[in-house]
XYZ file of C-alpha atoms in Angstrom:
205
model
C -0.464 0.143 0.044
C 3.007 1.835 0.537
C 4.862 1.787 -2.033
C 1.243 2.053 -4.287
C 1.127 5.560 -2.767
C 4.518 6.741 -3.157
C 4.027 5.279 -6.889
C 0.891 7.487 -7.326
C 2.629 10.415 -5.342
C 5.174 10.473 -8.308
C 2.874 10.084 -10.557
C 0.681 13.139 -9.772
C 3.619 15.032 -8.502
C 5.367 14.511 -12.274
C 2.825 16.128 -14.328
C 2.659 19.614 -12.079
C 6.495 19.698 -12.035
C 6.189 19.714 -15.347
C 3.700 22.515 -15.343
C 5.648 24.294 -13.052
C 8.939 24.148 -15.068
C 6.507 25.122 -18.281
C 5.111 28.017 -16.554
C 8.258 28.755 -15.600
C 9.853 28.465 -19.161
C 6.467 30.703 -20.692
C 7.327 33.625 -18.079
C 10.567 33.938 -19.063
C 10.271 34.068 -22.036
C 7.177 36.462 -21.904
C 9.076 38.141 -19.854
C 12.165 38.516 -22.424
C 9.834 39.800 -25.097
C 8.393 42.630 -22.654
C 12.165 43.695 -21.976
C 13.375 43.758 -25.840
C 9.846 45.297 -26.150
C 10.851 47.796 -24.232
C 14.407 48.176 -24.968
C 13.681 48.686 -28.893
C 11.954 51.997 -28.441
C 14.701 52.842 -26.731
C 17.657 51.754 -29.293
C 15.402 53.371 -31.735
C 15.250 56.872 -30.005
C 19.004 56.372 -29.854
C 19.816 55.862 -33.490
C 17.673 59.008 -34.255
C 19.538 61.866 -32.215
C 22.979 61.391 -34.734
C 20.285 61.674 -37.627
C 18.390 64.743 -36.303
C 22.124 66.315 -35.747
C 22.593 65.330 -38.955
C 19.676 67.434 -40.268
C 20.205 70.497 -38.135
C 23.861 71.005 -39.135
C 23.078 70.914 -43.039
C 20.178 73.450 -42.090
C 22.665 75.640 -40.450
C 25.043 75.072 -43.420
C 22.239 76.398 -45.981
C 21.100 79.201 -43.429
C 25.191 80.262 -44.157
C 25.170 79.645 -47.469
C 22.040 81.951 -48.364
C 23.261 84.694 -45.868
C 26.732 85.031 -47.843
C 24.614 85.152 -51.090
C 22.559 88.082 -49.530
C 25.268 89.814 -48.309
C 27.271 89.870 -51.765
C 24.478 90.867 -53.362
C 24.488 93.867 -51.244
C 28.103 94.586 -51.622
C 28.064 94.382 -55.100
C 24.900 96.298 -55.750
C 26.688 99.109 -53.274
C 30.030 98.922 -55.015
C 27.638 99.220 -58.934
C 25.828 102.236 -57.197
C 29.403 103.935 -55.826
C 30.853 103.174 -59.581
C 27.703 105.025 -61.244
C 27.520 107.966 -58.729
C 31.779 108.226 -58.925
C 31.311 108.659 -62.830
C 28.067 110.830 -62.536
C 29.949 113.332 -59.972
C 33.646 113.281 -59.680
C 35.577 115.896 -61.579
C 38.441 113.337 -62.765
C 35.450 111.194 -64.532
C 34.728 111.740 -68.299
C 31.696 112.885 -67.218
C 32.587 115.004 -65.118
C 34.897 116.516 -67.480
C 32.789 116.752 -70.566
C 30.117 118.475 -67.686
C 32.666 120.884 -66.613
C 33.723 121.632 -70.298
C 30.374 122.641 -71.646
C 29.443 124.447 -68.340
C 32.744 127.098 -69.566
C 32.201 126.884 -72.855
C 28.468 127.857 -72.408
C 28.676 130.891 -70.084
C 31.469 132.432 -72.181
C 30.908 135.578 -74.014
C 32.245 135.021 -77.178
C 31.001 131.373 -78.107
C 27.509 132.639 -77.182
C 28.253 135.382 -80.243
C 29.874 132.852 -82.587
C 27.280 130.516 -81.729
C 23.798 132.295 -80.471
C 21.909 131.071 -76.999
C 20.374 128.802 -76.059
C 23.389 126.252 -76.657
C 23.337 122.719 -75.949
C 25.732 119.940 -76.127
C 25.808 116.319 -77.558
C 28.527 113.847 -78.346
C 28.905 111.713 -81.490
C 26.693 111.124 -84.063
C 26.127 107.809 -86.820
C 24.324 107.367 -89.620
C 20.857 107.466 -88.048
C 21.303 110.621 -86.385
C 21.645 108.973 -83.182
C 24.054 110.784 -80.409
C 26.469 108.429 -79.008
C 28.541 108.813 -76.215
C 31.389 111.336 -76.372
C 34.622 110.573 -77.661
C 37.907 110.917 -75.444
C 40.944 109.021 -74.720
C 43.138 108.743 -71.266
C 46.904 108.063 -71.205
C 49.510 108.949 -68.307
C 52.609 110.902 -69.359
C 56.376 110.040 -68.726
C 56.279 112.348 -65.547
C 53.152 109.334 -64.489
C 50.716 112.077 -64.741
C 46.977 111.429 -66.297
C 46.285 112.891 -69.547
C 42.573 112.852 -70.841
C 41.043 114.543 -74.296
C 37.806 114.735 -75.738
C 35.595 115.948 -78.455
C 31.857 116.803 -78.457
C 29.807 119.145 -80.251
C 27.129 122.351 -79.354
C 24.710 123.334 -81.130
C 23.022 127.166 -80.781
C 20.690 129.542 -82.276
C 23.306 130.969 -85.121
C 25.002 127.562 -85.772
C 26.919 124.326 -84.812
C 30.789 124.457 -83.354
C 32.832 121.771 -82.297
C 34.663 121.213 -79.450
C 37.990 120.337 -78.741
C 39.849 120.050 -74.992
C 42.805 118.468 -73.411
C 43.202 118.510 -69.423
C 46.313 117.292 -67.473
C 46.520 116.222 -63.746
C 48.712 118.870 -61.770
C 50.753 118.212 -58.575
C 47.213 118.730 -56.566
C 45.788 115.763 -58.603
C 43.434 117.915 -60.274
C 42.535 118.770 -63.865
C 43.512 121.228 -65.239
C 43.239 122.324 -68.912
C 46.110 121.968 -71.270
C 43.469 123.665 -74.008
C 39.918 124.330 -74.562
C 39.004 125.148 -78.097
C 35.725 125.778 -79.660
C 35.595 125.561 -83.330
C 33.009 126.521 -85.675
C 30.919 124.630 -88.351
C 29.814 125.553 -92.107
C 30.918 129.102 -93.475
C 33.320 129.713 -95.485
C 35.378 130.386 -92.897
C 35.723 128.516 -90.086
C 35.907 130.376 -86.257
C 37.917 129.398 -83.357
C 37.593 130.472 -79.406
C 40.185 129.594 -76.908
C 38.245 129.206 -74.014
C 40.837 127.879 -72.039
C 43.828 127.988 -70.736
C 44.048 130.842 -68.145
C 47.087 132.576 -67.836
C 47.451 130.936 -64.276
C 47.100 127.328 -65.976
C 50.809 126.382 -67.024
C 51.663 123.859 -69.788
C 52.887 120.994 -68.837
C 54.463 120.133 -72.065
């Protein structure tokens, strides 16, 4: 009887042990899955950190590039405006020499007697009658002084004339006239008016 009970006890306890072992193994397996699932999001977040950093760096580089382009555009625009203003208002520019010479000729009484009133100036005229930019030439002499020669035209109520001039750079780096001559056009004889030089201006040649 005792041996039967022992056999019965062993027979009953074995399935229970097996079930406990299976349950324990299942629990461990389930726990491992939970651990893995809990680790995966953390691992994914860490893997996304470098990618986010790279995106920020790329965006910063783009911003710097755009800023450089904008600054370069502003600098170029400023340089263009500076060149235009210098050309228009500088007395050493061809346009400045032209404006100054025309003012002297227009206000000279001898030129007014020769060409009349309401005197206007213009540059060369092409075949279509369009007036081009005033012809001029610049060079340096053996002393390093800048010279500029120019030719343009005058038109008044009594006639027209041609202006010939040459300026040179003095010691003060300012232009002085070597000559400023107005010559009438048309008629049987051409008349000339020497507007400059004045007696105080020395000829550098």
